[in-house]
């Protein structure tokens, strides 16, 4: 496939996914209401504590947690819904590589997570009247898309598992809290046992979250962006490898349409 | 006799038919590991915030996770029937509705209790939570009561599932709002007055408060007012849920919307 056709496929798939998800009440809830609940909860938890965090820290953390939730549920769901609707076989049989068909779906899912960040920052602005004033506004504008890309490619790896395993959605139900923990999205990694924080090192969201947080509160941003994008590239290769294997096995076992 | 059969066998059969999470490949990640990580997350968040002890978060979350079964499970007793397009067949039967839906609640209550117990055990194993052995029977009784009360609330969510197309649009916010309003992670006295008032009208709130006192060494008798409140809240939710089930069933027949997806 030419680069132009790949670009067109990704663009059309991404736009379609954004439109599709924006009309889903469940995802509007996951990406907007749930982060607002968590922003409020963490705010009161911090105020109840002896070490109160700022409203902005709660808002930013909850917003980024929301981006992960949306990516997690929608990336796996992207395959599962196709399966339920009987269109997964058609997508697998389509001429473009399956990886290229799925990538815009997971990227679109991560992009919807922007709603989360917007919602929690608006919550901070409207309820507490505090301005959103990042230390590095330009780097903030760069780090957010990097985070989205990092999550989108991680979603691609997750989605590849759904091709073969019908029960893979159980993983979606399980992975929300642990990834919040090991990526240090709101709880510093230094509080976790050493082995747990090391898991976060190979997860792109760890670096993406760090880049966004440092761009807002100050600190080095570029190294984190670099790590996030580097890991994203690795994920693409990993997802490509696994998708190829899983796709072939699913065809051999004739399990693509089984719900 | 027929009602007893509907209550027991019907409830068990519907549970086996509707819930794919009874398979270990689904049950372990969804019902055990997910809640386990929830407990760990909030305990570590609490440590970071310097708010309350590990025990506070373990008790709050270990009881709240019963809602995985009590709220989502009960919501799916209606939502699942709609999804598999068997809701109209079910409601066309002359079966006693109280036996029908209470029978469906029983396996969910049992499952919710198991999840909660698991939460307490992992909290004891992994975190700084060490209640006196004498408190364990009282804690067990409180878990059963709170799960039953939460299931009544779940039945209300399920009833709304007859009227609304996507029951998860109600169940998801309900589950997460409980984390905020029921004193699970933030003491009620640190919430604004209106939030504390809402929390006191929800299941879990009084059960969690009672469990915290019991784990701190209080006797079951000394928290009787909290127990009565929790039981009362559950009873009221059950009555409202039952009324709504009847009302929405009649309305859905009239409007022919039982199978609307």
XYZ file of C-alpha atoms in Angstrom:
520
model
C 0.000 0.000 0.000
C 1.182 3.486 -0.784
C 1.769 5.953 2.024
C -1.066 8.055 0.664
C -3.558 5.188 0.863
C -2.383 4.256 4.342
C -2.791 7.874 5.438
C -6.280 8.011 3.939
C -7.301 4.743 5.601
C -6.096 5.892 9.008
C -7.718 9.311 8.614
C -11.106 7.992 7.492
C -11.103 5.289 10.170
C -10.125 7.800 12.850
C -12.826 10.321 11.891
C -15.432 7.569 11.659
C -14.465 6.272 15.092
C -14.670 9.748 16.623
C -18.165 10.238 15.219
C -19.265 6.776 16.308
C -18.015 7.172 19.872
C -19.289 10.710 20.286
C -22.789 9.307 19.826
C -22.368 6.574 22.418
C -23.907 7.548 25.739
C -21.814 4.961 27.562
C -18.568 6.433 26.290
C -19.660 9.966 26.923
C -20.198 8.810 30.503
C -16.849 7.015 30.699
C -14.961 9.924 29.237
C -16.752 12.825 30.952
C -18.815 11.874 33.996
C -16.504 9.224 35.461
C -13.442 11.529 35.446
C -15.511 14.262 37.093
C -16.497 11.828 39.839
C -12.829 10.904 40.339
C -11.711 14.548 40.238
C -14.215 15.384 42.984
C -13.276 12.298 44.991
C -9.537 12.951 44.852
C -10.081 16.613 45.668
C -11.997 15.796 48.855
C -9.546 13.024 49.673
C -6.644 15.448 49.398
C -8.429 18.070 51.470
C -9.248 15.439 54.092
C -5.594 14.443 54.191
C -2.680 15.980 55.949
C -1.010 16.627 52.613
C -3.596 18.420 50.516
C -3.005 18.374 46.779
C -4.124 21.176 44.558
C -7.402 21.318 42.691
C -5.417 21.354 39.462
C -3.496 18.214 40.436
C -6.790 16.404 41.063
C -8.298 17.705 37.842
C -5.299 16.808 35.708
C -4.881 13.380 37.299
C -8.550 12.498 36.950
C -8.566 13.738 33.356
C -5.630 11.530 32.454
C -7.200 8.593 34.297
C -10.276 9.148 32.138
C -8.195 9.006 28.957
C -6.898 5.583 29.982
C -10.384 4.311 30.899
C -11.773 5.381 27.552
C -8.862 3.867 25.656
C -9.033 0.625 27.582
C -12.747 -0.026 27.187
C -13.043 1.281 23.666
C -9.956 -0.414 22.241
C -11.034 -3.857 23.325
C -14.611 -2.982 22.551
C -13.635 -1.983 19.027
C -13.013 -5.633 18.202
C -15.712 -7.057 20.422
C -18.472 -4.892 18.926
C -17.423 -5.829 15.419
C -17.661 -9.434 16.519
C -21.136 -8.977 17.990
C -22.336 -7.115 14.914
C -20.914 -9.753 12.565
C -18.543 -7.363 10.806
C -15.246 -8.644 12.232
C -14.881 -11.266 9.520
C -15.397 -8.613 6.848
C -12.726 -6.380 8.372
C -10.257 -9.256 8.622
C -10.979 -10.278 5.024
C -10.566 -6.690 3.725
C -7.487 -6.113 1.526
C -5.554 -3.708 3.829
C -3.524 -5.254 6.663
C -5.792 -5.805 9.644
C -3.444 -3.793 11.831
C -4.108 -0.719 9.706
C -7.853 -1.254 10.004
C -7.717 -1.494 13.787
C -5.180 1.267 14.460
C -7.530 4.190 13.650
C -10.155 2.592 15.887
C -7.872 2.486 18.906
C -6.369 5.880 18.120
C -9.879 7.334 17.859
C -10.754 5.747 21.201
C -7.747 7.381 22.855
C -8.579 10.694 21.184
C -12.052 10.662 22.734
C -10.193 10.702 26.027
C -9.519 14.392 25.327
C -13.100 14.881 26.536
C -11.930 13.669 29.949
C -9.136 16.168 30.227
C -11.323 18.987 28.943
C -14.122 18.075 31.338
C -11.929 17.958 34.438
C -10.078 21.167 33.546
C -13.433 22.893 32.976
C -14.586 21.459 36.342
C -11.587 23.110 37.952
C -12.229 26.405 36.137
C -15.995 26.613 36.650
C -16.301 25.243 40.179
C -13.213 26.739 41.731
C -12.639 29.690 39.411
C -8.989 28.798 39.048
C -7.225 29.559 35.776
C -5.524 26.760 33.892
C -2.042 28.153 33.597
C 0.521 25.518 32.545
C 4.188 26.293 33.071
C 4.974 25.190 29.493
C 1.841 25.778 27.397
C 3.491 24.822 24.104
C 4.898 21.622 25.535
C 1.480 20.865 27.011
C 0.033 21.130 23.498
C 2.682 18.679 22.276
C 2.593 16.267 25.195
C -1.169 15.656 25.028
C -1.118 14.324 21.424
C 1.957 12.264 22.357
C 0.021 10.747 25.231
C -2.913 10.046 22.912
C -0.605 8.319 20.433
C 1.025 6.323 23.229
C -2.359 5.188 24.502
C -3.678 4.512 21.012
C -0.783 2.180 20.223
C -1.094 0.462 23.607
C -4.778 0.044 22.770
C -3.668 -1.594 19.540
C -1.758 -4.230 21.500
C -4.795 -4.816 23.723
C -7.121 -5.020 20.732
C -4.946 -7.621 19.049
C -5.726 -10.009 21.914
C -9.443 -9.579 21.316
C -9.092 -10.998 17.813
C -8.323 -14.429 19.202
C -9.796 -14.452 22.688
C -13.503 -13.938 23.087
C -13.104 -13.508 26.839
C -10.456 -10.831 26.509
C -12.967 -8.190 27.651
C -12.390 -9.555 31.161
C -8.955 -7.975 30.879
C -10.572 -4.616 30.190
C -12.571 -4.978 33.380
C -9.401 -5.684 35.305
C -6.801 -3.316 33.902
C -8.278 0.090 34.747
C -7.002 0.448 38.323
C -3.633 -1.349 38.029
C -2.514 0.806 35.116
C -3.537 3.926 37.040
C -1.311 2.633 39.828
C 1.813 1.532 37.966
C 1.872 4.531 35.610
C 1.849 6.976 38.506
C -1.009 8.966 37.010
C -2.009 10.326 40.411
C -0.121 8.275 43.024
C 3.656 8.840 42.788
C 5.581 5.738 41.764
C 7.914 6.228 44.718
C 5.101 5.065 47.022
C 4.788 1.712 45.271
C 6.999 -1.316 45.830
C 10.068 -1.145 43.574
C 8.994 -4.011 41.318
C 5.601 -2.420 40.711
C 7.000 0.909 39.628
C 9.333 -0.842 37.164
C 6.302 -2.244 35.311
C 5.350 1.322 34.554
C 8.619 1.956 32.757
C 7.564 -0.170 29.787
C 4.136 1.422 29.563
C 3.887 4.460 27.306
C 1.179 6.132 29.450
C 3.688 6.394 32.320
C 5.830 8.695 30.193
C 2.892 10.395 28.527
C 1.295 11.222 31.884
C 4.657 12.453 33.173
C 5.125 14.671 30.118
C 1.679 16.227 30.533
C 2.140 16.715 34.282
C 5.600 18.255 33.907
C 4.381 20.576 31.167
C 1.736 21.865 33.585
C 3.657 21.940 36.871
C 7.214 22.271 35.570
C 9.977 19.746 34.996
C 11.635 18.059 32.039
C 9.125 17.247 29.308
C 11.045 16.233 26.187
C 12.633 13.044 27.622
C 9.202 11.782 28.637
C 7.733 12.628 25.230
C 10.628 10.797 23.598
C 10.094 7.697 25.737
C 6.359 7.789 25.083
C 6.806 7.974 21.310
C 9.607 5.397 21.315
C 7.469 2.901 23.220
C 4.577 3.662 20.852
C 6.750 2.563 17.964
C 7.632 -0.641 19.794
C 3.933 -1.290 20.460
C 3.150 -0.991 16.737
C 5.644 -3.751 15.961
C 4.432 -5.885 18.857
C 0.794 -5.424 17.827
C 1.681 -6.175 14.194
C 3.386 -9.409 15.209
C 0.593 -10.578 17.494
C -2.200 -9.487 15.188
C -0.689 -11.592 12.410
C -0.494 -14.662 14.653
C -3.900 -14.158 16.276
C -5.593 -13.451 12.960
C -4.226 -16.652 11.422
C -5.210 -18.743 14.451
C -8.690 -17.237 14.544
C -9.133 -18.087 10.858
C -7.890 -21.635 11.418
C -10.217 -22.175 14.380
C -13.082 -20.322 12.681
C -13.727 -18.346 15.875
C -13.975 -14.846 14.422
C -17.749 -14.749 14.408
C -18.280 -16.603 17.685
C -19.717 -14.349 20.389
C -44.684 -24.219 46.112
C -44.581 -22.774 42.593
C -43.287 -19.496 43.936
C -40.602 -21.292 45.899
C -39.538 -23.135 42.731
C -39.412 -19.879 40.774
C -37.456 -18.293 43.603
C -34.823 -21.014 43.929
C -34.503 -22.948 40.660
C -35.548 -20.023 38.481
C -33.078 -17.725 40.181
C -30.247 -20.202 39.809
C -31.027 -21.001 36.180
C -31.261 -17.342 35.234
C -27.925 -16.685 36.909
C -26.255 -19.465 34.956
C -27.878 -18.341 31.740
C -27.330 -14.597 31.940
C -23.878 -14.190 33.376
C -20.832 -15.154 31.396
C -18.717 -14.081 34.355
C -19.368 -17.394 36.099
C -16.670 -18.872 33.844
C -13.324 -18.628 35.688
C -11.697 -16.878 32.721
C -14.199 -14.054 33.228
C -14.856 -14.325 36.944
C -11.286 -14.073 38.190
C -10.264 -10.928 36.283
C -13.652 -9.193 36.537
C -14.890 -10.099 39.998
C -11.688 -10.711 41.922
C -8.666 -9.009 40.363
C -10.472 -5.822 39.297
C -11.827 -5.178 42.823
C -8.459 -6.161 44.326
C -6.743 -3.442 42.300
C -9.469 -0.984 43.287
C -8.652 -1.609 46.956
C -4.929 -1.219 46.306
C -5.408 1.947 44.253
C -7.482 3.793 46.819
C -5.323 2.649 49.717
C -2.199 3.974 48.009
C -4.044 7.151 47.017
C -5.026 7.541 50.653
C -1.439 7.030 51.781
C -0.300 9.690 49.315
C -2.962 12.116 50.481
C -2.122 11.372 54.102
C -5.795 10.738 54.724
C -7.004 8.005 57.059
C -5.469 4.582 57.644
C -5.169 1.554 55.392
C -7.926 -0.018 57.428
C -10.312 2.813 56.479
C -9.797 2.234 52.746
C -9.767 -1.568 52.939
C -13.087 -1.677 54.797
C -14.728 0.974 52.601
C -13.667 -0.565 49.317
C -13.977 -4.228 50.349
C -17.629 -3.591 51.164
C -18.256 -1.326 48.182
C -16.990 -3.936 45.702
C -20.003 -6.083 46.533
C -21.736 -3.627 44.193
C -19.930 -5.350 41.313
C -22.421 -8.122 41.741
C -25.180 -6.339 43.648
C -25.566 -3.442 41.215
C -24.204 -4.725 37.896
C -25.571 -8.221 38.477
C -29.045 -7.015 39.363
C -29.017 -4.535 36.501
C -28.178 -7.374 34.154
C -31.037 -9.529 35.382
C -33.206 -7.172 33.369
C -30.669 -5.814 30.860
C -29.427 -9.295 30.006
C -32.959 -10.506 29.278
C -33.485 -7.543 27.005
C -30.139 -8.173 25.269
C -31.013 -11.818 24.617
C -34.558 -10.783 23.644
C -36.187 -12.947 26.288
C -37.554 -10.119 28.426
C -41.005 -10.131 26.828
C -41.251 -13.930 27.132
C -40.287 -13.640 30.780
C -42.812 -10.939 31.528
C -45.506 -12.770 29.588
C -45.408 -15.572 32.166
C -47.851 -15.468 35.063
C -44.968 -15.987 37.531
C -45.098 -14.074 40.770
C -42.882 -11.073 40.207
C -41.539 -10.909 43.759
C -40.457 -14.578 43.601
C -39.060 -14.027 40.123
C -36.854 -11.080 40.929
C -35.949 -11.987 44.509
C -34.848 -15.396 43.251
C -32.600 -13.625 40.787
C -31.228 -11.442 43.553
C -30.144 -14.358 45.736
C -27.205 -15.626 43.595
C -26.066 -12.032 43.155
C -26.113 -11.467 46.900
C -24.113 -14.670 47.435
C -21.625 -13.573 44.777
C -21.376 -10.059 46.253
C -20.627 -11.516 49.681
C -17.874 -13.691 48.183
C -16.305 -10.693 46.454
C -16.401 -8.636 49.637
C -14.877 -11.423 51.694
C -12.141 -11.764 49.092
C -11.520 -8.011 49.380
C -11.152 -8.224 53.148
C -8.813 -11.209 52.895
C -6.485 -9.539 50.369
C -6.595 -6.346 52.417
C -5.491 -8.353 55.436
C -2.776 -10.144 53.438
C -1.358 -7.217 51.468
C -2.110 -4.070 53.442
C -2.026 -2.766 56.954
C -5.413 -4.145 57.925
C -5.585 -6.460 60.911
C -8.968 -6.577 62.663
C -9.287 -8.582 65.874
C -10.392 -12.174 65.297
C -13.414 -11.531 67.500
C -14.654 -8.957 64.986
C -14.731 -11.394 62.058
C -18.238 -12.888 62.663
C -19.703 -9.408 63.111
C -17.957 -8.202 59.972
C -19.340 -11.202 58.078
C -22.873 -10.378 59.239
C -22.429 -6.756 58.147
C -21.157 -7.846 54.739
C -24.279 -9.960 54.184
C -26.595 -7.169 55.307
C -24.877 -4.500 53.221
C -24.742 -6.686 50.119
C -28.448 -7.463 50.455
C -29.227 -3.782 50.871
C -27.066 -2.927 47.876
C -28.836 -5.609 45.832
C -32.157 -3.906 46.540
C -30.633 -0.759 45.077
C -29.376 -2.871 42.159
C -32.921 -4.114 41.615
C -34.021 -0.502 41.321
C -31.344 0.006 38.662
C -32.588 -3.128 36.935
C -36.161 -1.801 37.058
C -35.036 1.378 35.357
C -33.462 -0.924 32.761
C -36.983 -1.853 31.643
C -37.685 1.774 30.857
C -34.296 2.824 29.482
C -32.506 1.066 26.655
C -29.023 0.834 28.105
C -29.048 -0.212 31.730
C -25.301 0.424 32.005
C -25.980 4.124 31.576
C -27.534 3.913 35.027
C -25.440 1.137 36.592
C -22.054 2.670 35.775
C -22.732 6.099 37.324
C -24.405 4.395 40.282
C -21.313 2.282 40.962
C -18.867 5.167 40.732
C -21.056 7.650 42.597
C -21.130 5.191 45.490
C -17.363 5.576 45.723
C -17.882 9.282 46.287
C -21.094 9.560 48.297
C -21.084 6.514 50.583
C -18.051 7.340 52.694
C -16.059 4.630 50.936
C -12.942 6.733 50.487
C -13.780 10.110 51.980
C -15.264 10.412 55.481
C -18.820 11.725 55.257
C -18.022 14.629 57.590
C -15.426 15.882 55.092
C -17.986 16.050 52.282
C -20.319 19.021 51.760
C -23.571 18.666 53.710
C -25.739 17.856 50.699
C -23.386 15.079 49.602
C -23.380 13.549 53.061
C -27.198 13.700 53.095
C -27.393 11.951 49.722
C -24.905 9.386 50.990
C -26.986 8.631 54.060
C -29.900 7.728 51.779
C -27.813 5.243 49.798
C -27.005 1.636 50.634
C -23.465 0.840 51.827
C -23.039 4.082 53.798
C -24.296 2.864 57.178
C -22.973 -0.665 56.643
C -19.480 0.651 55.974
C -19.639 2.944 59.001
C -20.740 0.027 61.168
C -17.996 -2.239 59.778
C -15.345 0.371 60.569
C -16.512 0.585 64.164
C -16.684 -3.192 64.517
C -13.192 -3.611 63.052
C -11.994 -1.081 65.598
C -13.282 -3.296 68.395
C -16.907 -2.242 68.876
C -19.572 -4.897 69.402
C -22.390 -5.499 66.964
C -24.859 -4.289 69.591
C -23.152 -0.922 69.857
C -23.709 -0.208 66.158
C -27.336 -1.344 66.105
C -28.593 2.047 64.968
C -26.358 1.868 61.886
C -27.520 -1.690 61.208
C -31.160 -0.659 61.437
C -30.547 2.268 59.088
C -28.784 0.048 56.529
C -31.614 -2.499 56.677
C -34.190 0.259 56.382
C -32.476 1.804 53.364
C -32.380 -1.619 51.669
C -36.051 -2.267 52.433
C -37.114 1.092 51.026
C -35.110 0.519 47.855
C -36.627 -2.914 47.434
C -40.154 -1.533 47.832
C -39.501 1.249 45.329
C -37.809 -1.170 42.914
C -40.708 -3.611 43.109
C -43.220 -0.823 42.495
C -41.221 0.471 39.553
C -40.845 -3.023 38.078
C -44.622 -3.422 38.093
C -45.182 0.085 36.736
C -42.590 -0.136 33.958
C -43.803 -3.587 32.983
C -47.336 -2.270 32.479
C -46.021 0.820 30.672
C -43.732 -1.202 28.426
C -46.570 -3.526 27.444
C -48.729 -0.526 26.625
C -46.003 1.155 24.591
C -44.608 -2.091 23.108
C -41.073 -1.130 24.093
C -39.950 -4.265 25.930
C -37.629 -5.339 23.145
C -36.390 -1.929 22.114
C -32.616 -2.091 21.910
